[in-house]
Tab-separated table of C-alpha atoms and ligand atoms in Angstrom:
chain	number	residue	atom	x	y	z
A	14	UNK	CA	92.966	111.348	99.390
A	15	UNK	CA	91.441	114.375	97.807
A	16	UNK	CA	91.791	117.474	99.385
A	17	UNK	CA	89.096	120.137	98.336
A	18	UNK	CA	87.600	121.869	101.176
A	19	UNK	CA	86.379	125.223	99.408
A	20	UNK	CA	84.373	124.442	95.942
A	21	UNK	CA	81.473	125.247	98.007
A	22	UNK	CA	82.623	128.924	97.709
A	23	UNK	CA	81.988	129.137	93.847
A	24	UNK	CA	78.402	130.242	93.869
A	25	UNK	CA	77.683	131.808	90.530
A	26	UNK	CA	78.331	130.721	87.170
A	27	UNK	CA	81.233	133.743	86.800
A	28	UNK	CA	82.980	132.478	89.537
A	29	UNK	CA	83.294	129.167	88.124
A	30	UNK	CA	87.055	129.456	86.185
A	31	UNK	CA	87.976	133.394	86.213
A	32	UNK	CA	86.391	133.979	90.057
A	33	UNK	CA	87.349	130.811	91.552
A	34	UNK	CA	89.057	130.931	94.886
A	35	UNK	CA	92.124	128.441	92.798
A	36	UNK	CA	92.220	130.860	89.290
A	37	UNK	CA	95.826	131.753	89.442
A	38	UNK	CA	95.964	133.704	85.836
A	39	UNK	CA	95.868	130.180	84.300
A	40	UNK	CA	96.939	129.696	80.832
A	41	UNK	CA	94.471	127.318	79.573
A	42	UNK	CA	91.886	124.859	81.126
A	43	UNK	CA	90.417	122.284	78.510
A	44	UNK	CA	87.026	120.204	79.108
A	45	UNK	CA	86.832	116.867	77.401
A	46	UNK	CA	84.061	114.987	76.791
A	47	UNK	CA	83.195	111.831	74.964
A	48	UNK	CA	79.960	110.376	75.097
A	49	UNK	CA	80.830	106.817	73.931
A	50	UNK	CA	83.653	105.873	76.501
A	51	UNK	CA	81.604	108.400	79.325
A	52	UNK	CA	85.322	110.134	79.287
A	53	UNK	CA	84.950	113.622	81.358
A	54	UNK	CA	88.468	115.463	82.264
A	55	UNK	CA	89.092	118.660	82.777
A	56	UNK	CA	92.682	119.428	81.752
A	57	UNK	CA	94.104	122.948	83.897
A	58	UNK	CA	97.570	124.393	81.903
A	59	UNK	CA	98.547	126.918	84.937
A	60	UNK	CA	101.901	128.576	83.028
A	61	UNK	CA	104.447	127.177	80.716
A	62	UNK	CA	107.270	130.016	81.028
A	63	UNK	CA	109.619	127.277	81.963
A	64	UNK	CA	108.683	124.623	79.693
A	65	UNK	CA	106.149	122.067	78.921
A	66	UNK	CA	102.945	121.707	81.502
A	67	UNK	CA	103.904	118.292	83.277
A	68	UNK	CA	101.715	117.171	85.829
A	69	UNK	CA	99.259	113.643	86.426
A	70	UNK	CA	96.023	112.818	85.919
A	71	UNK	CA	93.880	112.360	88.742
A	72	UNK	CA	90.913	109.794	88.928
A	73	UNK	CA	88.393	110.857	91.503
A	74	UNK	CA	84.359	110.627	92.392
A	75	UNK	CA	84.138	114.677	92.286
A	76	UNK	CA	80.480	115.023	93.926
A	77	UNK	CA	80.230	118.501	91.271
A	78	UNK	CA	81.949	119.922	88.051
A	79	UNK	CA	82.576	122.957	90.426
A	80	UNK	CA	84.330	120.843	93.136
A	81	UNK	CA	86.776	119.568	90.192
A	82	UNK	CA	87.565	122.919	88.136
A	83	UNK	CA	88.606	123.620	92.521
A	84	UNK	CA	90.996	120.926	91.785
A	85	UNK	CA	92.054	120.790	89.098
A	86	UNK	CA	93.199	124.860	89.256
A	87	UNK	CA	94.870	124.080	92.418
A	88	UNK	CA	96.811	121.217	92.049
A	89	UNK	CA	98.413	122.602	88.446
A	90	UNK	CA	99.370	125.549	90.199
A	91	UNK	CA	101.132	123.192	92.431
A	92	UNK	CA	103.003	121.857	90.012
A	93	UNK	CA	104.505	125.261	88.211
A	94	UNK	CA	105.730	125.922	91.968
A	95	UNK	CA	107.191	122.185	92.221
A	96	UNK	CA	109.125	122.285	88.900
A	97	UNK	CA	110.091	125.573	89.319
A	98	UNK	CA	111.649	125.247	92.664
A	99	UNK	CA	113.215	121.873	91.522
A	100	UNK	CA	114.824	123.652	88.543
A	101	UNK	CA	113.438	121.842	85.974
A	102	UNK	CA	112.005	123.608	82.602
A	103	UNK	CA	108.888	122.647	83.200
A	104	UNK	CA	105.732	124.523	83.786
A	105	UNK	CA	102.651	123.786	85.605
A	106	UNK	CA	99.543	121.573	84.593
A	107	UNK	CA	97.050	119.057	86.163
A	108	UNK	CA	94.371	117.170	84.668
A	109	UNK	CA	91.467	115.486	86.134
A	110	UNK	CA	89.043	112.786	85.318
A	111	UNK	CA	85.829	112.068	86.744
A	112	UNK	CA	84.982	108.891	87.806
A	113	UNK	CA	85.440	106.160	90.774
A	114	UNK	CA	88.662	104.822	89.576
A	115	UNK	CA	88.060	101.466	91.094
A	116	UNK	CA	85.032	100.595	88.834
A	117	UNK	CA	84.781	102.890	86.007
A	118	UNK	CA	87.744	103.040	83.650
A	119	UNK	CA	87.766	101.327	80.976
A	120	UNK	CA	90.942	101.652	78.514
A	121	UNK	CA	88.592	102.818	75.693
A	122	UNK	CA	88.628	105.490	78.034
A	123	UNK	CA	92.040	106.303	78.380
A	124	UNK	CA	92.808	106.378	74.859
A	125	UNK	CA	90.475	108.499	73.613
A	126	UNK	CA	91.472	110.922	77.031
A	127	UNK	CA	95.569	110.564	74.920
A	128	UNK	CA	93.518	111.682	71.665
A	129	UNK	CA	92.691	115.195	73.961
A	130	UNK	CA	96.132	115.361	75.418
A	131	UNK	CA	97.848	114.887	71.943
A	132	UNK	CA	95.737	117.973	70.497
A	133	UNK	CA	97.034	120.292	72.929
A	134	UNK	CA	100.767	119.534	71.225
A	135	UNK	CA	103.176	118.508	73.982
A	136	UNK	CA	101.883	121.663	75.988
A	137	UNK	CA	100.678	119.480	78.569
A	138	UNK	CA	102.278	116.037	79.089
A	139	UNK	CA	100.646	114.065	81.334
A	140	UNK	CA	101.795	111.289	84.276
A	141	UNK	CA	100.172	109.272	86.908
A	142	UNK	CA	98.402	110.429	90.085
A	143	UNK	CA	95.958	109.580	92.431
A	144	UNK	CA	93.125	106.632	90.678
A	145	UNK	CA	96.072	106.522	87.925
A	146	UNK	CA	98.108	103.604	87.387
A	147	UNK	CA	101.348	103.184	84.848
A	148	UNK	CA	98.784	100.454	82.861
A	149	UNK	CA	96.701	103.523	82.233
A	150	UNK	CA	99.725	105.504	81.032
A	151	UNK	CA	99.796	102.602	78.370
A	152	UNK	CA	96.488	103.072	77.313
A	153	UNK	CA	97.088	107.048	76.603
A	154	UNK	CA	100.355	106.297	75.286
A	155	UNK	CA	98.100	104.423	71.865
A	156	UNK	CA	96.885	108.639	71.291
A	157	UNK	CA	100.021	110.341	71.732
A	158	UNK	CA	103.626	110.743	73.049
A	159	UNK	CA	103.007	113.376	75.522
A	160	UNK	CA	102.905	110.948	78.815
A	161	UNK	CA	105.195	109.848	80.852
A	162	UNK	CA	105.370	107.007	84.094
A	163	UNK	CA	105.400	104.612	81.038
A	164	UNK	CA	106.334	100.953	82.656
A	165	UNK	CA	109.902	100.505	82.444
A	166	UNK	CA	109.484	97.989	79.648
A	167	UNK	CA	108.428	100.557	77.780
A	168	UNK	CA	111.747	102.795	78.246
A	169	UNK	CA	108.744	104.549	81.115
A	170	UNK	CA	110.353	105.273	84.645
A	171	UNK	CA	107.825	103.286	86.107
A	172	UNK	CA	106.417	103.711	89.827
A	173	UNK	CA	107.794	107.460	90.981
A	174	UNK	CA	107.245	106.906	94.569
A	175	UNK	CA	110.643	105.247	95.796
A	176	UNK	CA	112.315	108.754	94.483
A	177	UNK	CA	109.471	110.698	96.262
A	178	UNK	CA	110.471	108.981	99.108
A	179	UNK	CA	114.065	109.167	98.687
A	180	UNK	CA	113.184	113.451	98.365
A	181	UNK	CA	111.421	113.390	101.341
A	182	UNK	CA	114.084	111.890	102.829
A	183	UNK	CA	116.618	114.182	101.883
A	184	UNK	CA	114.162	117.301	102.840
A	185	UNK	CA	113.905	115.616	106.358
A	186	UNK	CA	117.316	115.041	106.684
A	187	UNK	CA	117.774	119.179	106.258
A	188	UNK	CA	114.814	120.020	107.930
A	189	UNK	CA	117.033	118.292	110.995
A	190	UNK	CA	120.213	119.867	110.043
A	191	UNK	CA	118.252	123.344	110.593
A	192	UNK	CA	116.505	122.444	113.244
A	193	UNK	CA	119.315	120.165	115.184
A	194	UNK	CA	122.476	121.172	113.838
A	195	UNK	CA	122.802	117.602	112.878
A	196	UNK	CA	121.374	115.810	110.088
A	197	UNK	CA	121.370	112.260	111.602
A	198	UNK	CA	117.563	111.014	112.307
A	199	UNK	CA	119.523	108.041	114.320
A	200	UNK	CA	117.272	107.809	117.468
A	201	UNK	CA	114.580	110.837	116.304
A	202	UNK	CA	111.499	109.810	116.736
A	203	UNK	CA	109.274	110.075	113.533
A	204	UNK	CA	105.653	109.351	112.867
A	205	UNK	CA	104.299	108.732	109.412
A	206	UNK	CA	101.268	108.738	108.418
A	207	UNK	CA	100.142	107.005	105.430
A	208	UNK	CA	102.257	104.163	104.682
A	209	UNK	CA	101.052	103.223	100.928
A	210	UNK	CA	103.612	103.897	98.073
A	211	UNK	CA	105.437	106.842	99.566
A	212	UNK	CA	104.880	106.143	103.210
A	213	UNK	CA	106.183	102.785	102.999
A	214	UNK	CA	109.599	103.764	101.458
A	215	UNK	CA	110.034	106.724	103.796
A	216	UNK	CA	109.568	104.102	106.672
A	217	UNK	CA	112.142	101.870	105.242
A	218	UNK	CA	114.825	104.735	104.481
A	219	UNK	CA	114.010	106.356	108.049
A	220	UNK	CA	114.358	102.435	109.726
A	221	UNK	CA	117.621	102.188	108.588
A	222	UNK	CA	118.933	105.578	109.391
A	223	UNK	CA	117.950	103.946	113.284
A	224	UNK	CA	115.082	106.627	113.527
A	225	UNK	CA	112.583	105.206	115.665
A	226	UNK	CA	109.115	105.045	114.072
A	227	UNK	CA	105.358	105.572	114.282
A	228	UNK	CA	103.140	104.520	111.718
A	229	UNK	CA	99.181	104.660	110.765
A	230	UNK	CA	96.999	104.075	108.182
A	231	UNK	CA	93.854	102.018	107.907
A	232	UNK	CA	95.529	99.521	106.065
A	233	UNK	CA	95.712	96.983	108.943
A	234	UNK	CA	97.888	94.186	107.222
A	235	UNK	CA	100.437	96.757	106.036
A	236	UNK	CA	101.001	98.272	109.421
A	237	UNK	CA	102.026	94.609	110.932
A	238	UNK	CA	103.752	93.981	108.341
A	239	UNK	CA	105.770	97.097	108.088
A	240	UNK	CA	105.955	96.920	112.287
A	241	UNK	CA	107.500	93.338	112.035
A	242	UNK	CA	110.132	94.594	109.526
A	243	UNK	CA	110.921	97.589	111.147
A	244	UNK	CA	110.581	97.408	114.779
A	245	UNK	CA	107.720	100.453	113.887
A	246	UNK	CA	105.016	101.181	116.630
A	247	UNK	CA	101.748	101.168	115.226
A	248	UNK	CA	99.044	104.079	116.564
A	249	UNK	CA	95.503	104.611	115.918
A	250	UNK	CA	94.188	106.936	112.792
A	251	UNK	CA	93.942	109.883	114.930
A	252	UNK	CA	96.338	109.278	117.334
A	253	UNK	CA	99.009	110.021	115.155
A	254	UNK	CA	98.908	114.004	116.422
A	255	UNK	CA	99.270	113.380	119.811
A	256	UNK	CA	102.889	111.108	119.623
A	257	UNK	CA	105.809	112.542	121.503
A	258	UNK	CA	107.819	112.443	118.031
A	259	UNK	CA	110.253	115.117	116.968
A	260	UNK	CA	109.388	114.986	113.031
A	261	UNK	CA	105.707	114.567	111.872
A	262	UNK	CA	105.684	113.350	108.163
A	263	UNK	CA	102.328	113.349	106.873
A	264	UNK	CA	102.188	110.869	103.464
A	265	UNK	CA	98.121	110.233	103.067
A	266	UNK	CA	96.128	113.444	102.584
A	267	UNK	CA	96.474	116.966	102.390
A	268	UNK	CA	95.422	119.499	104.690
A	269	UNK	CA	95.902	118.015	108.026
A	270	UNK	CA	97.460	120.739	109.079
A	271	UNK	CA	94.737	122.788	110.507
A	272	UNK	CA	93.968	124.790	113.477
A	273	UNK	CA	93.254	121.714	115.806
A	274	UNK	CA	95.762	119.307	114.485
A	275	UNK	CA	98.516	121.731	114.870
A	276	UNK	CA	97.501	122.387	118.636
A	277	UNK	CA	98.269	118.808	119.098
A	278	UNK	CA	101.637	118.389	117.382
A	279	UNK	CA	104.694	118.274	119.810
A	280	UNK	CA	107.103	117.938	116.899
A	281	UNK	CA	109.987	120.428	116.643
A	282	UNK	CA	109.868	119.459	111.892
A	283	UNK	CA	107.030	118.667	110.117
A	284	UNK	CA	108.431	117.305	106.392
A	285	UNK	CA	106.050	114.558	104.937
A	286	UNK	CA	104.838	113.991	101.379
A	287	UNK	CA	101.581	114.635	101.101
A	288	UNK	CA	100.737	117.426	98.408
A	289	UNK	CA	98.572	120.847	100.578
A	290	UNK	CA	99.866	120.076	104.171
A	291	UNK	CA	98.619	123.262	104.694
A	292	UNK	CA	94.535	123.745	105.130
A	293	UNK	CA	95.621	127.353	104.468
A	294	UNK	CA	98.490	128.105	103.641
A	295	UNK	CA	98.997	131.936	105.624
A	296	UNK	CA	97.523	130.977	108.983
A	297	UNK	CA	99.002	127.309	109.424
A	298	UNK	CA	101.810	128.407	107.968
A	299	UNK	CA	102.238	131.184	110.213
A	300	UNK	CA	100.884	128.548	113.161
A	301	UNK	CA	103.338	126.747	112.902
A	302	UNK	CA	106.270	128.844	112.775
A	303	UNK	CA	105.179	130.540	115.950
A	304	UNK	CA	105.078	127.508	117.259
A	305	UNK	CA	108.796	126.624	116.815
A	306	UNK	CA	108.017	124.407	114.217
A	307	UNK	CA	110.154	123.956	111.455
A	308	UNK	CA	107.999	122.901	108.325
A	309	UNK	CA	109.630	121.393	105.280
A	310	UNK	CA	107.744	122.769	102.250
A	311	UNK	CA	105.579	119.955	100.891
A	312	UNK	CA	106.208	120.881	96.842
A	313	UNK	CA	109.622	121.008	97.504
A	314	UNK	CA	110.677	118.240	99.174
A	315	UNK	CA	107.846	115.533	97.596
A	316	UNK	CA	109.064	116.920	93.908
A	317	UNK	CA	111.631	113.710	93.401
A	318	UNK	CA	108.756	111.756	91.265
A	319	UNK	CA	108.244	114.711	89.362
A	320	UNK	CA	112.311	115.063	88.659
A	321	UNK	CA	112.148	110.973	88.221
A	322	UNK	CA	109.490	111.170	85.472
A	323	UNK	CA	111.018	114.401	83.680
A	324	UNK	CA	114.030	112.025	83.527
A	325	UNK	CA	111.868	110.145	80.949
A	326	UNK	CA	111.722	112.330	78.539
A	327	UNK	CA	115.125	112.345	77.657
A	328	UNK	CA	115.869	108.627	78.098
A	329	UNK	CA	115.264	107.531	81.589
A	330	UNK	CA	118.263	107.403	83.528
A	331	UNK	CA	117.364	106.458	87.222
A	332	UNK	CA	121.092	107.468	88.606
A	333	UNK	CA	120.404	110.866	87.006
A	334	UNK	CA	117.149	111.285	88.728
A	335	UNK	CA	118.295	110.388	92.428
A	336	UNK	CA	121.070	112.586	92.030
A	337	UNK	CA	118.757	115.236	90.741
A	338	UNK	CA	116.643	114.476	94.063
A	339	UNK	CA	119.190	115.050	96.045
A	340	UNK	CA	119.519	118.461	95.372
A	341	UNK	CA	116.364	118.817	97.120
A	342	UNK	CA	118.820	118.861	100.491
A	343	UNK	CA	120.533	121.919	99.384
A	344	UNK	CA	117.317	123.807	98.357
A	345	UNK	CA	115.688	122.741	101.806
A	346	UNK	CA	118.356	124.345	103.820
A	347	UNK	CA	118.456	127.223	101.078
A	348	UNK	CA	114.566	128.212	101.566
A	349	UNK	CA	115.205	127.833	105.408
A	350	UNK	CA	117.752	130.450	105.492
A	351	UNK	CA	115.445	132.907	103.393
A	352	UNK	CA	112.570	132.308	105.907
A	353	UNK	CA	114.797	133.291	108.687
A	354	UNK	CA	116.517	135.963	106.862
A	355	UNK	CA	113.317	137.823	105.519
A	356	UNK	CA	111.419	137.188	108.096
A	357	UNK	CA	108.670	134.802	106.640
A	358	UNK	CA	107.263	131.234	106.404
A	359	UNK	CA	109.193	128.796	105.243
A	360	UNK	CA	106.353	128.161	102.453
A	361	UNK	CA	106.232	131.565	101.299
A	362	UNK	CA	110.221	131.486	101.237
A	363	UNK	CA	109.744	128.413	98.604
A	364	UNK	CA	106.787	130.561	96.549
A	365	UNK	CA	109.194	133.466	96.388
A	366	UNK	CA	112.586	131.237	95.248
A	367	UNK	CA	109.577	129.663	92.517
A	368	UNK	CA	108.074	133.186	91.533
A	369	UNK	CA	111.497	134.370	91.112
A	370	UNK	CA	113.087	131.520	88.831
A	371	UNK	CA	110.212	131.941	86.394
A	372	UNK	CA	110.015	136.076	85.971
A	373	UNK	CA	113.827	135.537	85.565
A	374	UNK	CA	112.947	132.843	82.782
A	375	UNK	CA	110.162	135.098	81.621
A	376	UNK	CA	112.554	138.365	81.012
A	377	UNK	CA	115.287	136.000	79.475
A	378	UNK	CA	113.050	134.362	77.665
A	379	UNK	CA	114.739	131.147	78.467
A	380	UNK	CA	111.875	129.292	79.034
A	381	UNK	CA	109.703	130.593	75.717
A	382	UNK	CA	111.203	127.148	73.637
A	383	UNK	CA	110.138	124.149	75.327
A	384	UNK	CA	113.378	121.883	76.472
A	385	UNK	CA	115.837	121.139	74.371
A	386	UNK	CA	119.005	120.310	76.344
A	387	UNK	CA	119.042	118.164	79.050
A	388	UNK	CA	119.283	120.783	82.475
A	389	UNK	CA	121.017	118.278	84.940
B	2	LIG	P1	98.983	105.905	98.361
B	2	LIG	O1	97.547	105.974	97.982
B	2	LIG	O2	99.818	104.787	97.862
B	2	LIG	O3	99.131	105.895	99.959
B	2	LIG	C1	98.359	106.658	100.797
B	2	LIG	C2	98.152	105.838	102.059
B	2	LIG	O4	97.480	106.662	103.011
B	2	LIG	C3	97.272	104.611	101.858
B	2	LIG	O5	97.917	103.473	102.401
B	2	LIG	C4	95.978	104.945	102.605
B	2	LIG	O6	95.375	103.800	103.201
B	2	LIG	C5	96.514	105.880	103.674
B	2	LIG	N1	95.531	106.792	104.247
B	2	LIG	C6	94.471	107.395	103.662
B	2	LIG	N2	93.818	108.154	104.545
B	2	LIG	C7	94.480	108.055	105.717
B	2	LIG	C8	94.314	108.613	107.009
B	2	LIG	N3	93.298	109.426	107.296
B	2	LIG	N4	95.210	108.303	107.974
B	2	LIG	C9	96.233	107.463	107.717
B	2	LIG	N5	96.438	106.898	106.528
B	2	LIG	C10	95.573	107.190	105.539
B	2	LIG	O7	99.605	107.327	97.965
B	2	LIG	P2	101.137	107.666	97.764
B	2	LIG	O8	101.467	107.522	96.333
B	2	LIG	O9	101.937	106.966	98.796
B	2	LIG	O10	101.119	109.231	98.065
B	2	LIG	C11	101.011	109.711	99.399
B	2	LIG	C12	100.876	111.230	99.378
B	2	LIG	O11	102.016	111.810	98.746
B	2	LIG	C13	99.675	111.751	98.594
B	2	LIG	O12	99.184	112.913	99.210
B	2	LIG	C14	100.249	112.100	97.236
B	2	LIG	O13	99.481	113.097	96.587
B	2	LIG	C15	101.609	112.604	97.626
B	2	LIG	N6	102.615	112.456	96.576
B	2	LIG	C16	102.909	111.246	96.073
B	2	LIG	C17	103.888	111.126	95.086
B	2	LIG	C18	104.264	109.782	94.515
B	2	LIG	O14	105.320	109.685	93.852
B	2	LIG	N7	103.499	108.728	94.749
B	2	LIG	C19	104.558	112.278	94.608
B	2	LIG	C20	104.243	113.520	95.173
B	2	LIG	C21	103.259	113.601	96.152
């Protein structure tokens, strides 16, 4: 799942936070340590202009303490340009925690990781994410208020990844629009890869729209399950590049869109929602557009768990959220139009929309005084 490729390129000490190829004038980054639970997390505050820092808390095996400060900076930078474009008043953060999620969390753990996130004072709010699960969010909930993906017994949203899906959905459905003049994905061919949380939903959604679909993942009994339901054709792991599909929709790891994988694509939209589609951003970007293909920003259009947990902290109100994710229709359609119109990649048209809704916030100061009306 984890998508580092560069941590190898930190080789001195001073390149470590300030030098690293993923410092993005960060606000804050907090280590946390705690001998007696083994608790290790590294907690990355990229810029609160528009509010609070929300963002998850990744579980992962990181092979270095370089390869995770790579991480940790990236993905919270991710996450200032998801809520920004979304037009929520939040800011950017990520947190990590080292560890193989499957054997070594304990939830001794996880509350005394909630005793570091309630120090930082509702700067950073935290949420699930990969090696996270909403039982976890329980644990850190003991420490402090400041979390969110809380079960929905607990007033919590619960899982995010339905509204993810129903996002990606709606950024496909433009992405076709744009590209077709027609939004319908009746008899498009579509091949998803990934079909846990995310990739499942999008399946089902897709399915009923009378898309015909490809699926893979390595989760055998899923696939024939999800075939049976859905009349989906499975292919092999690495197949999934080659299908004569019009709408690639990568939902399992980032960066598989790279020099050779692109070569291979005969799609006319790629719009999945896997977080770093790109395995750099200028020249796959750039790739694909010269190849005629129309690519869906990924922190756009997989931002509807991220509007579906910021719903929780006013009172969870699931209506409000999917109508909130919606939106993410219009915005696809608006950041296409600014690609074509300046001249530029659909993903830098999204960076600029982001960039510009927080120096706006910035000069108005808007964003200085964390939420306090509800902004949908
Ligand atoms: P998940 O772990 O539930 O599902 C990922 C699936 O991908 C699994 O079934 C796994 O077996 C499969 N997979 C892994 N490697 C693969 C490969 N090489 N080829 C094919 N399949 C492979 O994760 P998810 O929650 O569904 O999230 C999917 C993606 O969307 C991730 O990149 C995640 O970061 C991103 N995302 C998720 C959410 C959310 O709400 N869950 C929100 C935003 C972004």
């Amino acid at each position: 799942m984890i998508e580092v490729k560069d941590a190898k390129e930190i080789k001195s000490a001073s390149d470590f936070i300030f030098g690293n190829p993923s410092f993005a004038n960060h606000e804050q980054v907090v280590f946390c340590h705690d001998k007696d639970t083994g608790l290790k997390a590294i907690i990355a505050i990229h810029n609160t202009t528009l509010g609070p820092a929300l963002g998850g808390t990744r579980m992962w095996n990181y092979k270095s303490d370089a390869e995770a400060v790579y991480d940790v900076l990236r993905l919270s930078r991710g996450m200032t340009y998801k809520a920004a474009i979304s037009g929520l008043k939040l800011g950017g953060g990520k947190a990590v925690i080292f560890g193989d999620s499957a054997k070594d969390k304990t939830p001794e753990m996880f509350m005394k990781y909630g005793e570091f996130v309630e120090r930082l004072n509702g700067k950073y709010i935290t949420a699930e994410d990969v090696g996270t699960s909403t039982k976890d969010m329980e644990y850190i909930r003991t420490a402090t208020k400041h979390v969110t993906g809380l079960p929905e017994n607990m007033g919590g949203s619960g899982d995010p990844s339905p509204v993810t899906a129903y996002g990606v959905f709606m950024g496909m459905k433009a992405s076709a629009k744009q590209k077709w003049g027609s939004d319908k994905l009746a008899g498009k061919k579509i091949a998803i890869q990934g079909v846990g949380h995310v990739g499942e939903n999008l399946v089902r959604l897709v399915s009923e729209e009378g898309a015909k679909v490809y699926i893979t993942d390595m989760n055998q009994a899923k696939l024939q399950d999800l075939a049976t339901k859905y009349n989906a054709e499975i292919t092999t792991l690495d197949g999934i590049y080659d299908v004569d599909m019009d709408i690639y929709a990568p939902c399992a790891l980032g960066a598989t869109l790279n020099t050779k994988n692109i070569n291979r694509l005969k799609c006319g939209v790629v719009s999945g929602a896997a977080n770093n589609q790109l395995a750099d951003e200028k020249i796959h970007g750039e790739m694909l557009a010269a190849k005629g293909i129309l690519y869906a920003p990924d922190f756009l259009i997989n931002a509807g768990g991220l509007i579906n947990v910021y719903s929780e902290l006013h009172g969870y109100d699931r209506k409000h959220s999917l109508q909130h994710t919606e939106h993410i229709y219009d915005t696809t359609l608006e950041i296409f139009s600014k690609a074509v119109k300046e001249n530029i990649t659909t993903l830098e048209a999204a960076k600029k929309i982001a960039e510009e809704r927080i120096e706006a916030a910035r000069k108005n100061n808007s964003g200085s005084c964390f939420m306090k009306t509800r902004p949908f």
